[in-house]
PDB file of C-alpha atoms and ligand atoms in Angstrom:
ATOM      1  CA  UNK A   1      12.089  12.148  24.557  1.00 41.00           C
ATOM      2  CA  UNK A   2      14.766  12.429  21.875  1.00 44.00           C
ATOM      3  CA  UNK A   3      13.768  10.723  18.669  1.00 51.00           C
ATOM      4  CA  UNK A   4      16.781   9.467  16.760  1.00 54.00           C
ATOM      5  CA  UNK A   5      15.180   6.791  14.589  1.00 59.00           C
ATOM      6  CA  UNK A   6      18.263   4.530  14.413  1.00 88.00           C
ATOM      7  CA  UNK A   7      17.957   0.944  13.202  1.00 88.00           C
ATOM      8  CA  UNK A   8      17.394  -0.643  16.651  1.00 93.00           C
ATOM      9  CA  UNK A   9      14.803   1.941  17.552  1.00 95.00           C
ATOM     10  CA  UNK A  10      12.996   1.544  14.229  1.00 96.00           C
ATOM     11  CA  UNK A  11      13.062  -2.219  14.724  1.00 96.00           C
ATOM     12  CA  UNK A  12      11.357  -1.948  18.111  1.00 97.00           C
ATOM     13  CA  UNK A  13       8.757   0.501  16.755  1.00 98.00           C
ATOM     14  CA  UNK A  14       8.042  -1.835  13.831  1.00 98.00           C
ATOM     15  CA  UNK A  15       7.697  -4.830  16.121  1.00 98.00           C
ATOM     16  CA  UNK A  16       5.056  -3.041  18.116  1.00 98.00           C
ATOM     17  CA  UNK A  17       3.276  -1.945  14.924  1.00 98.00           C
ATOM     18  CA  UNK A  18       3.266  -5.582  13.814  1.00 98.00           C
ATOM     19  CA  UNK A  19       1.527  -6.557  17.041  1.00 98.00           C
ATOM     20  CA  UNK A  20      -1.042  -3.765  16.557  1.00 98.00           C
ATOM     21  CA  UNK A  21      -1.658  -4.745  12.906  1.00 98.00           C
ATOM     22  CA  UNK A  22      -2.324  -8.323  13.949  1.00 98.00           C
ATOM     23  CA  UNK A  23      -4.839  -7.191  16.576  1.00 98.00           C
ATOM     24  CA  UNK A  24      -6.499  -5.004  13.948  1.00 98.00           C
ATOM     25  CA  UNK A  25      -6.654  -8.030  11.653  1.00 98.00           C
ATOM     26  CA  UNK A  26      -8.530  -9.959  14.300  1.00 98.00           C
ATOM     27  CA  UNK A  27     -11.217  -7.252  14.351  1.00 97.00           C
ATOM     28  CA  UNK A  28     -11.428  -7.302  10.539  1.00 97.00           C
ATOM     29  CA  UNK A  29     -11.725 -11.106  10.443  1.00 97.00           C
ATOM     30  CA  UNK A  30     -14.652 -11.002  12.848  1.00 96.00           C
ATOM     31  CA  UNK A  31     -16.316  -8.082  11.051  1.00 96.00           C
ATOM     32  CA  UNK A  32     -15.949  -9.846   7.687  1.00 94.00           C
ATOM     33  CA  UNK A  33     -18.729 -12.243   8.699  1.00 89.00           C
ATOM     34  CA  UNK A  34     -21.090  -9.557  10.017  1.00 89.00           C
ATOM     35  CA  UNK A  35     -23.332  -7.053   8.241  1.00 90.00           C
ATOM     36  CA  UNK A  36     -21.382  -3.991   7.028  1.00 90.00           C
ATOM     37  CA  UNK A  37     -22.348  -0.382   7.428  1.00 89.00           C
ATOM     38  CA  UNK A  38     -21.164   1.217   4.161  1.00 90.00           C
ATOM     39  CA  UNK A  39     -20.855   4.853   3.107  1.00 92.00           C
ATOM     40  CA  UNK A  40     -19.401   6.456  -0.023  1.00 94.00           C
ATOM     41  CA  UNK A  41     -16.344   8.723  -0.208  1.00 88.00           C
ATOM     42  CA  UNK A  42     -15.008  10.318  -3.410  1.00 85.00           C
ATOM     43  CA  UNK A  43     -17.211   8.307  -5.824  1.00 86.00           C
ATOM     44  CA  UNK A  44     -19.881   5.606  -5.927  1.00 89.00           C
ATOM     45  CA  UNK A  45     -17.124   2.987  -6.061  1.00 91.00           C
ATOM     46  CA  UNK A  46     -15.019   4.483  -3.236  1.00 88.00           C
ATOM     47  CA  UNK A  47     -16.376   2.774  -0.120  1.00 89.00           C
ATOM     48  CA  UNK A  48     -15.792   3.038   3.610  1.00 90.00           C
ATOM     49  CA  UNK A  49     -17.265   1.051   6.489  1.00 92.00           C
ATOM     50  CA  UNK A  50     -17.548   1.518  10.227  1.00 94.00           C
ATOM     51  CA  UNK A  51     -14.822  -1.134  10.554  1.00 96.00           C
ATOM     52  CA  UNK A  52     -12.331   0.941   8.486  1.00 95.00           C
ATOM     53  CA  UNK A  53     -12.878   3.872  10.856  1.00 95.00           C
ATOM     54  CA  UNK A  54     -12.771   1.812  14.057  1.00 96.00           C
ATOM     55  CA  UNK A  55      -9.625  -0.052  13.004  1.00 97.00           C
ATOM     56  CA  UNK A  56      -7.828   3.150  12.018  1.00 97.00           C
ATOM     57  CA  UNK A  57      -8.707   4.736  15.384  1.00 97.00           C
ATOM     58  CA  UNK A  58      -7.449   1.618  17.169  1.00 98.00           C
ATOM     59  CA  UNK A  59      -4.116   1.612  15.288  1.00 98.00           C
ATOM     60  CA  UNK A  60      -3.503   5.339  15.779  1.00 97.00           C
ATOM     61  CA  UNK A  61      -4.493   5.272  19.464  1.00 97.00           C
ATOM     62  CA  UNK A  62      -2.251   2.266  20.112  1.00 98.00           C
ATOM     63  CA  UNK A  63       0.792   3.806  18.408  1.00 98.00           C
ATOM     64  CA  UNK A  64       0.165   7.277  19.823  1.00 97.00           C
ATOM     65  CA  UNK A  65      -0.156   5.845  23.336  1.00 98.00           C
ATOM     66  CA  UNK A  66       3.291   4.332  23.033  1.00 98.00           C
ATOM     67  CA  UNK A  67       4.974   7.013  20.882  1.00 97.00           C
ATOM     68  CA  UNK A  68       3.310  10.334  21.719  1.00 97.00           C
ATOM     69  CA  UNK A  69       5.812  12.354  19.602  1.00 96.00           C
ATOM     70  CA  UNK A  70       5.070  10.460  16.408  1.00 97.00           C
ATOM     71  CA  UNK A  71       2.807  11.740  13.638  1.00 97.00           C
ATOM     72  CA  UNK A  72       0.114   9.950  11.660  1.00 97.00           C
ATOM     73  CA  UNK A  73      -1.316   9.880   8.171  1.00 97.00           C
ATOM     74  CA  UNK A  74      -4.394   7.674   7.901  1.00 95.00           C
ATOM     75  CA  UNK A  75      -6.799   6.980   5.067  1.00 91.00           C
ATOM     76  CA  UNK A  76      -9.913   7.624   7.119  1.00 88.00           C
ATOM     77  CA  UNK A  77      -8.431  10.579   9.030  1.00 90.00           C
ATOM     78  CA  UNK A  78      -7.630  12.112   5.634  1.00 89.00           C
ATOM     79  CA  UNK A  79     -11.187  11.456   4.431  1.00 89.00           C
ATOM     80  CA  UNK A  80     -12.420  13.189   7.591  1.00 89.00           C
ATOM     81  CA  UNK A  81     -10.471  16.320   6.646  1.00 89.00           C
ATOM     82  CA  UNK A  82      -7.127  15.776   8.386  1.00 88.00           C
ATOM     83  CA  UNK A  83      -4.924  16.143   5.329  1.00 84.00           C
ATOM     84  CA  UNK A  84      -1.795  14.039   4.931  1.00 87.00           C
ATOM     85  CA  UNK A  85       1.220  16.001   6.102  1.00 89.00           C
ATOM     86  CA  UNK A  86       4.705  14.550   5.972  1.00 92.00           C
ATOM     87  CA  UNK A  87       7.273  16.214   8.222  1.00 93.00           C
ATOM     88  CA  UNK A  88      10.689  15.060   9.477  1.00 95.00           C
ATOM     89  CA  UNK A  89       9.074  13.489  12.554  1.00 96.00           C
ATOM     90  CA  UNK A  90       8.578   9.711  12.598  1.00 97.00           C
ATOM     91  CA  UNK A  91       5.293   9.367  10.713  1.00 97.00           C
ATOM     92  CA  UNK A  92       3.082   6.292  10.492  1.00 98.00           C
ATOM     93  CA  UNK A  93       1.173   5.968   7.228  1.00 98.00           C
ATOM     94  CA  UNK A  94      -1.861   3.773   7.753  1.00 98.00           C
ATOM     95  CA  UNK A  95      -4.481   2.036   5.654  1.00 98.00           C
ATOM     96  CA  UNK A  96      -6.702   0.215   8.163  1.00 97.00           C
ATOM     97  CA  UNK A  97      -8.357  -1.965   5.516  1.00 98.00           C
ATOM     98  CA  UNK A  98      -6.653  -1.955   2.158  1.00 98.00           C
ATOM     99  CA  UNK A  99      -9.221  -3.624  -0.033  1.00 97.00           C
ATOM    100  CA  UNK A 100     -12.385  -2.157   1.470  1.00 96.00           C
ATOM    101  CA  UNK A 101     -14.429  -3.203  -1.573  1.00 95.00           C
ATOM    102  CA  UNK A 102     -13.233  -6.763  -1.039  1.00 97.00           C
ATOM    103  CA  UNK A 103     -14.114  -6.497   2.652  1.00 97.00           C
ATOM    104  CA  UNK A 104     -17.637  -5.302   1.771  1.00 96.00           C
ATOM    105  CA  UNK A 105     -18.099  -8.278  -0.562  1.00 95.00           C
ATOM    106  CA  UNK A 106     -16.381 -10.785   1.762  1.00 96.00           C
ATOM    107  CA  UNK A 107     -13.680 -11.378  -0.875  1.00 97.00           C
ATOM    108  CA  UNK A 108     -10.797 -12.625   1.266  1.00 97.00           C
ATOM    109  CA  UNK A 109      -8.016 -10.348  -0.038  1.00 98.00           C
ATOM    110  CA  UNK A 110      -7.794  -7.525   2.479  1.00 98.00           C
ATOM    111  CA  UNK A 111      -4.876  -6.166   4.443  1.00 98.00           C
ATOM    112  CA  UNK A 112      -3.800  -3.809   7.175  1.00 98.00           C
ATOM    113  CA  UNK A 113      -1.006  -1.623   5.830  1.00 98.00           C
ATOM    114  CA  UNK A 114       1.319   0.388   8.065  1.00 98.00           C
ATOM    115  CA  UNK A 115       4.353   2.257   6.732  1.00 98.00           C
ATOM    116  CA  UNK A 116       6.827   4.343   8.696  1.00 98.00           C
ATOM    117  CA  UNK A 117       8.735   7.365   7.428  1.00 98.00           C
ATOM    118  CA  UNK A 118      11.543   9.032   9.397  1.00 97.00           C
ATOM    119  CA  UNK A 119      12.860  12.351   8.117  1.00 95.00           C
ATOM    120  CA  UNK A 120      10.570  11.869   5.125  1.00 95.00           C
ATOM    121  CA  UNK A 121      12.237   8.596   4.195  1.00 97.00           C
ATOM    122  CA  UNK A 122      10.277   5.336   4.219  1.00 98.00           C
ATOM    123  CA  UNK A 123      12.088   2.993   6.603  1.00 98.00           C
ATOM    124  CA  UNK A 124       9.615   0.276   7.619  1.00 98.00           C
ATOM    125  CA  UNK A 125       6.631  -1.540   6.170  1.00 98.00           C
ATOM    126  CA  UNK A 126       4.151  -3.887   7.797  1.00 98.00           C
ATOM    127  CA  UNK A 127       1.330  -5.456   5.787  1.00 98.00           C
ATOM    128  CA  UNK A 128      -0.956  -8.047   7.334  1.00 98.00           C
ATOM    129  CA  UNK A 129      -2.816 -10.284   4.862  1.00 98.00           C
ATOM    130  CA  UNK A 130      -5.744 -10.773   7.184  1.00 98.00           C
ATOM    131  CA  UNK A 131      -7.532 -13.850   5.850  1.00 98.00           C
ATOM    132  CA  UNK A 132      -4.309 -15.715   4.998  1.00 98.00           C
ATOM    133  CA  UNK A 133      -2.728 -14.814   8.343  1.00 98.00           C
ATOM    134  CA  UNK A 134       0.447 -13.679   6.574  1.00 98.00           C
ATOM    135  CA  UNK A 135       2.502 -10.886   8.113  1.00 98.00           C
ATOM    136  CA  UNK A 136       4.794  -9.134   5.605  1.00 98.00           C
ATOM    137  CA  UNK A 137       7.487  -7.000   7.212  1.00 98.00           C
ATOM    138  CA  UNK A 138      10.562  -5.042   6.180  1.00 98.00           C
ATOM    139  CA  UNK A 139      12.910  -2.524   7.699  1.00 98.00           C
ATOM    140  CA  UNK A 140      15.258  -0.515   5.502  1.00 97.00           C
ATOM    141  CA  UNK A 141      18.519  -2.432   5.215  1.00 96.00           C
ATOM    142  CA  UNK A 142      17.179  -5.540   6.972  1.00 97.00           C
ATOM    143  CA  UNK A 143      15.498  -7.616   4.236  1.00 98.00           C
ATOM    144  CA  UNK A 144      11.842  -8.532   3.746  1.00 98.00           C
ATOM    145  CA  UNK A 145       9.911 -11.315   5.429  1.00 98.00           C
ATOM    146  CA  UNK A 146       6.600 -13.167   5.420  1.00 98.00           C
ATOM    147  CA  UNK A 147       5.780 -14.672   8.807  1.00 98.00           C
ATOM    148  CA  UNK A 148       9.476 -14.393   9.650  1.00 98.00           C
ATOM    149  CA  UNK A 149      10.739 -16.175   6.500  1.00 98.00           C
ATOM    150  CA  UNK A 150      12.857 -14.180   4.056  1.00 98.00           C
ATOM    151  CA  UNK A 151      11.149 -13.349   0.743  1.00 98.00           C
ATOM    152  CA  UNK A 152      12.638 -12.357  -2.605  1.00 98.00           C
ATOM    153  CA  UNK A 153      11.326 -10.932  -5.850  1.00 98.00           C
ATOM    154  CA  UNK A 154      11.404 -12.969  -9.075  1.00 98.00           C
ATOM    155  CA  UNK A 155      14.199 -12.452 -11.608  1.00 98.00           C
ATOM    156  CA  UNK A 156      11.943 -11.166 -14.391  1.00 98.00           C
ATOM    157  CA  UNK A 157      13.650  -8.541 -16.498  1.00 98.00           C
ATOM    158  CA  UNK A 158      11.097  -8.186 -19.276  1.00 98.00           C
ATOM    159  CA  UNK A 159       7.374  -7.905 -19.816  1.00 98.00           C
ATOM    160  CA  UNK A 160       7.179 -10.897 -22.168  1.00 98.00           C
ATOM    161  CA  UNK A 161       6.312 -13.921 -20.064  1.00 98.00           C
ATOM    162  CA  UNK A 162       5.636 -11.875 -16.929  1.00 98.00           C
ATOM    163  CA  UNK A 163       2.655 -11.828 -14.586  1.00 98.00           C
ATOM    164  CA  UNK A 164       1.427  -8.256 -14.184  1.00 98.00           C
ATOM    165  CA  UNK A 165      -0.734  -6.925 -11.369  1.00 98.00           C
ATOM    166  CA  UNK A 166      -2.858  -3.780 -11.553  1.00 98.00           C
ATOM    167  CA  UNK A 167      -6.170  -2.354 -10.341  1.00 98.00           C
ATOM    168  CA  UNK A 168      -9.140  -0.500 -11.801  1.00 94.00           C
ATOM    169  CA  UNK A 169      -9.014   1.870  -8.807  1.00 91.00           C
ATOM    170  CA  UNK A 170     -11.749   3.826  -7.102  1.00 88.00           C
ATOM    171  CA  UNK A 171     -12.409   6.495  -9.749  1.00 88.00           C
ATOM    172  CA  UNK A 172     -14.321   6.119 -13.014  1.00 92.00           C
ATOM    173  CA  UNK A 173     -13.776   9.446 -14.742  1.00 91.00           C
ATOM    174  CA  UNK A 174     -13.492   9.079 -18.528  1.00 93.00           C
ATOM    175  CA  UNK A 175      -9.865  10.182 -18.907  1.00 92.00           C
ATOM    176  CA  UNK A 176      -8.710   7.772 -16.223  1.00 93.00           C
ATOM    177  CA  UNK A 177     -10.730   4.902 -17.702  1.00 96.00           C
ATOM    178  CA  UNK A 178      -9.446   5.671 -21.189  1.00 96.00           C
ATOM    179  CA  UNK A 179      -5.832   5.420 -19.965  1.00 97.00           C
ATOM    180  CA  UNK A 180      -6.726   2.276 -18.004  1.00 97.00           C
ATOM    181  CA  UNK A 181      -8.033   0.462 -21.116  1.00 98.00           C
ATOM    182  CA  UNK A 182      -5.094   1.646 -23.253  1.00 98.00           C
ATOM    183  CA  UNK A 183      -2.717   0.351 -20.594  1.00 98.00           C
ATOM    184  CA  UNK A 184      -4.377  -3.082 -20.465  1.00 98.00           C
ATOM    185  CA  UNK A 185      -4.018  -3.299 -24.225  1.00 98.00           C
ATOM    186  CA  UNK A 186      -0.382  -2.200 -24.111  1.00 98.00           C
ATOM    187  CA  UNK A 187       0.475  -4.732 -21.394  1.00 98.00           C
ATOM    188  CA  UNK A 188      -1.253  -7.589 -23.229  1.00 97.00           C
ATOM    189  CA  UNK A 189       0.600  -6.552 -26.394  1.00 98.00           C
ATOM    190  CA  UNK A 190       3.914  -7.419 -24.744  1.00 98.00           C
ATOM    191  CA  UNK A 191       3.019 -11.116 -24.485  1.00 98.00           C
ATOM    192  CA  UNK A 192       2.854 -10.884 -20.737  1.00 98.00           C
ATOM    193  CA  UNK A 193       1.445 -14.153 -19.389  1.00 98.00           C
ATOM    194  CA  UNK A 194      -1.465 -12.429 -17.684  1.00 98.00           C
ATOM    195  CA  UNK A 195      -2.905  -9.527 -15.720  1.00 98.00           C
ATOM    196  CA  UNK A 196      -4.347  -9.817 -12.207  1.00 98.00           C
ATOM    197  CA  UNK A 197      -6.503  -7.286 -10.338  1.00 98.00           C
ATOM    198  CA  UNK A 198      -7.303  -8.559  -6.845  1.00 97.00           C
ATOM    199  CA  UNK A 199      -8.315  -5.347  -5.073  1.00 98.00           C
ATOM    200  CA  UNK A 200      -5.586  -4.444  -2.590  1.00 98.00           C
ATOM    201  CA  UNK A 201      -2.607  -2.380  -3.744  1.00 98.00           C
ATOM    202  CA  UNK A 202      -0.693  -3.199  -0.566  1.00 98.00           C
ATOM    203  CA  UNK A 203      -1.124  -6.949  -1.039  1.00 98.00           C
ATOM    204  CA  UNK A 204      -0.324  -6.638  -4.733  1.00 98.00           C
ATOM    205  CA  UNK A 205       3.035  -5.172  -3.712  1.00 98.00           C
ATOM    206  CA  UNK A 206       3.566  -8.101  -1.315  1.00 98.00           C
ATOM    207  CA  UNK A 207       2.864 -10.521  -4.189  1.00 98.00           C
ATOM    208  CA  UNK A 208       5.641  -8.846  -6.189  1.00 98.00           C
ATOM    209  CA  UNK A 209       7.953  -8.914  -3.151  1.00 99.00           C
ATOM    210  CA  UNK A 210       7.455 -12.646  -2.674  1.00 98.00           C
ATOM    211  CA  UNK A 211       7.967 -13.447  -6.357  1.00 98.00           C
ATOM    212  CA  UNK A 212       4.316 -14.391  -7.001  1.00 98.00           C
ATOM    213  CA  UNK A 213       4.036 -11.697  -9.677  1.00 98.00           C
ATOM    214  CA  UNK A 214       6.662  -9.766 -11.621  1.00 99.00           C
ATOM    215  CA  UNK A 215       5.507  -6.178 -11.812  1.00 99.00           C
ATOM    216  CA  UNK A 216       2.579  -4.101 -10.564  1.00 98.00           C
ATOM    217  CA  UNK A 217       1.344  -0.640 -11.438  1.00 98.00           C
ATOM    218  CA  UNK A 218      -1.522   1.585 -10.436  1.00 98.00           C
ATOM    219  CA  UNK A 219      -2.742   5.149 -10.958  1.00 97.00           C
ATOM    220  CA  UNK A 220      -5.016   6.909  -8.452  1.00 95.00           C
ATOM    221  CA  UNK A 221      -3.896   5.219  -5.243  1.00 96.00           C
ATOM    222  CA  UNK A 222      -2.698   7.082  -2.158  1.00 97.00           C
ATOM    223  CA  UNK A 223       0.341   7.139   0.097  1.00 97.00           C
ATOM    224  CA  UNK A 224      -1.332   4.789   2.613  1.00 97.00           C
ATOM    225  CA  UNK A 225      -1.846   2.172  -0.142  1.00 98.00           C
ATOM    226  CA  UNK A 226       1.830   2.042  -1.110  1.00 98.00           C
ATOM    227  CA  UNK A 227       4.077   3.296   1.734  1.00 98.00           C
ATOM    228  CA  UNK A 228       4.568  -0.078   3.435  1.00 98.00           C
ATOM    229  CA  UNK A 229       4.632  -1.983   0.126  1.00 98.00           C
ATOM    230  CA  UNK A 230       7.444   0.227  -1.172  1.00 98.00           C
ATOM    231  CA  UNK A 231       9.747  -0.793   1.692  1.00 98.00           C
ATOM    232  CA  UNK A 232       8.767  -4.466   1.379  1.00 98.00           C
ATOM    233  CA  UNK A 233       9.442  -4.594  -2.393  1.00 98.00           C
ATOM    234  CA  UNK A 234      12.751  -2.756  -2.030  1.00 98.00           C
ATOM    235  CA  UNK A 235      13.914  -4.982   0.802  1.00 98.00           C
ATOM    236  CA  UNK A 236      12.925  -8.098  -1.153  1.00 98.00           C
ATOM    237  CA  UNK A 237      15.402  -6.946  -3.821  1.00 98.00           C
ATOM    238  CA  UNK A 238      12.899  -5.248  -6.128  1.00 98.00           C
ATOM    239  CA  UNK A 239      12.547  -1.798  -7.631  1.00 98.00           C
ATOM    240  CA  UNK A 240       9.895   0.933  -7.412  1.00 98.00           C
ATOM    241  CA  UNK A 241       9.507   4.049  -9.513  1.00 98.00           C
ATOM    242  CA  UNK A 242       7.003   6.569 -10.755  1.00 98.00           C
ATOM    243  CA  UNK A 243       5.130   5.195 -13.807  1.00 98.00           C
ATOM    244  CA  UNK A 244       6.907   7.816 -15.948  1.00 98.00           C
ATOM    245  CA  UNK A 245      10.213   6.177 -14.977  1.00 98.00           C
ATOM    246  CA  UNK A 246      11.233   8.916 -12.517  1.00 97.00           C
ATOM    247  CA  UNK A 247      11.894   8.457  -8.810  1.00 98.00           C
ATOM    248  CA  UNK A 248       9.211   6.896  -6.654  1.00 98.00           C
ATOM    249  CA  UNK A 249       7.161   9.547  -4.879  1.00 97.00           C
ATOM    250  CA  UNK A 250       4.667   8.143  -2.425  1.00 96.00           C
ATOM    251  CA  UNK A 251       2.590  11.336  -2.562  1.00 96.00           C
ATOM    252  CA  UNK A 252       2.231  11.212  -6.362  1.00 97.00           C
ATOM    253  CA  UNK A 253      -0.709   8.775  -6.287  1.00 97.00           C
ATOM    254  CA  UNK A 254       0.820   6.330  -8.775  1.00 97.00           C
ATOM    255  CA  UNK A 255       3.462   3.641  -8.754  1.00 98.00           C
ATOM    256  CA  UNK A 256       5.270   0.876 -10.568  1.00 98.00           C
ATOM    257  CA  UNK A 257       6.814  -1.826  -8.393  1.00 98.00           C
ATOM    258  CA  UNK A 258       8.655  -4.758  -9.893  1.00 98.00           C
ATOM    259  CA  UNK A 259      11.240  -7.475  -9.618  1.00 98.00           C
ATOM    260  CA  UNK A 260      13.912  -5.531 -11.475  1.00 98.00           C
ATOM    261  CA  UNK A 261      14.592  -2.017 -12.705  1.00 98.00           C
ATOM    262  CA  UNK A 262      14.584  -3.381 -16.228  1.00 98.00           C
ATOM    263  CA  UNK A 263      10.996  -4.695 -16.172  1.00 98.00           C
ATOM    264  CA  UNK A 264       9.781  -1.512 -14.441  1.00 98.00           C
ATOM    265  CA  UNK A 265      11.388   0.684 -17.089  1.00 98.00           C
ATOM    266  CA  UNK A 266       9.999  -1.468 -19.909  1.00 98.00           C
ATOM    267  CA  UNK A 267       6.508  -1.149 -18.463  1.00 98.00           C
ATOM    268  CA  UNK A 268       6.967   2.579 -17.933  1.00 98.00           C
ATOM    269  CA  UNK A 269       7.778   2.967 -21.620  1.00 98.00           C
ATOM    270  CA  UNK A 270       4.457   1.516 -22.821  1.00 98.00           C
ATOM    271  CA  UNK A 271       2.043   3.070 -20.314  1.00 98.00           C
ATOM    272  CA  UNK A 272      -0.205   6.042 -20.968  1.00 97.00           C
ATOM    273  CA  UNK A 273       0.382   8.238 -17.932  1.00 96.00           C
ATOM    274  CA  UNK A 274      -2.146  10.345 -16.110  1.00 93.00           C
ATOM    275  CA  UNK A 275      -1.465  13.254 -13.775  1.00 92.00           C
ATOM    276  CA  UNK A 276      -3.205  13.208 -10.418  1.00 93.00           C
ATOM    277  CA  UNK A 277      -3.409  15.733  -7.644  1.00 92.00           C
ATOM    278  CA  UNK A 278      -0.761  14.738  -5.097  1.00 94.00           C
ATOM    279  CA  UNK A 279      -1.552  13.674  -1.554  1.00 94.00           C
ATOM    280  CA  UNK A 280      -0.963  16.118   1.274  1.00 88.00           C
ATOM    281  CA  UNK A 281       1.314  19.116   1.392  1.00 57.00           C
ATOM    282  CA  UNK A 282       4.852  17.711   1.096  1.00 47.00           C
ATOM    283  CA  UNK A 283       6.532  15.179  -1.136  1.00 44.00           C
ATOM    284  CA  UNK A 284       8.649  12.251  -0.050  1.00 46.00           C
ATOM    285  CA  UNK A 285      11.087   9.839  -1.567  1.00 44.00           C
TER     286      UNK A 285
HETATM  287  C1  LIG B 301      -7.881   0.504  -2.494  1.00 55.21           C
HETATM  288  C2  LIG B 301      -6.622  -0.049  -3.114  1.00 55.21           C
HETATM  289  C3  LIG B 301      -6.944  -0.632  -4.450  1.00 55.21           C
HETATM  290  C4  LIG B 301      -7.240   0.529  -5.315  1.00 55.21           C
HETATM  291  C5  LIG B 301      -8.395   1.333  -4.784  1.00 55.21           C
HETATM  292  C6  LIG B 301      -8.262   1.674  -3.324  1.00 55.21           C
HETATM  293  P1  LIG B 301      -8.822   0.972  -0.041  1.00 55.21           P
HETATM  294  O1  LIG B 301      -7.655   0.902  -1.159  1.00 55.21           O
HETATM  295  O2  LIG B 301      -5.905  -0.907  -2.412  1.00 55.21           O
HETATM  296  O3  LIG B 301      -5.864  -1.316  -5.001  1.00 55.21           O
HETATM  297  O4  LIG B 301      -7.468   0.108  -6.611  1.00 55.21           O
HETATM  298  O5  LIG B 301      -8.447   2.500  -5.511  1.00 55.21           O
HETATM  299  O6  LIG B 301      -7.384   2.728  -3.110  1.00 55.21           O
HETATM  300  O7  LIG B 301      -9.668   2.130  -0.407  1.00 55.21           O
HETATM  301  O8  LIG B 301      -9.550  -0.303  -0.075  1.00 55.21           O
HETATM  302  O9  LIG B 301      -8.071   1.188   1.200  1.00 55.21           O
END
């Protein structure tokens, strides 16, 4: 099979991924009500459940069955030792449950996040907001949608008066926490209207894409938390960059995503940045 990855082909791949994400969501919805089998990953606040693993296996098996030449980066596969590797091949970047802590506590803000990179470029994003039954989708050059309706970012150009979304993250080391507190203070000092931290980076990016928040930022996340959200924000008319103001790098484990370049750059200018070990072995734009 020759893989070209043109727009029509990407569209058909994304449509199938949407179907798979919805099926995965059904499993998560059912599991939300049942007892959870929890284990720890990198820290005492970095959780994984049997459902995360089962859903990731289901998504990868489904996509691999249909597209045997494609490659996969998955949160739980990575945790099991299969390190993220981005090549030129069509690569699906999967977070089976983004918001595992929410899932564990039955807090209804969890998503299935599936991004697609072709020749190392992010070209499609699918995020299913499981408990709200909202399917966010975008293909590069084709706009962004929620349940088939076009979505757009807000017009916010400055921090004053904005609604900002961030997360504490799943690490508690002192240097990271110190930067986290400094950043909260800096954001509040701009007269932003408020800060929200709901527990799913992927859904936070959808909130920005639909104009329900103006800018989001996070340090310590991974490529599977932000790959799909990047495409959705961009296609909704928004902007994404590295928190330092440089180009977005999905392997760099940090991001700013916002309504406009102006608000992103303003936020970048007041944040205390932290360096994190990158995901995988290659970098992507
Ligand atoms: C989580 C993110 C959340 C972030 C956590 C974690 P998970 O993803 O969506 O925003 O703060 O560090 O990465 O682990 O639930 O898939």
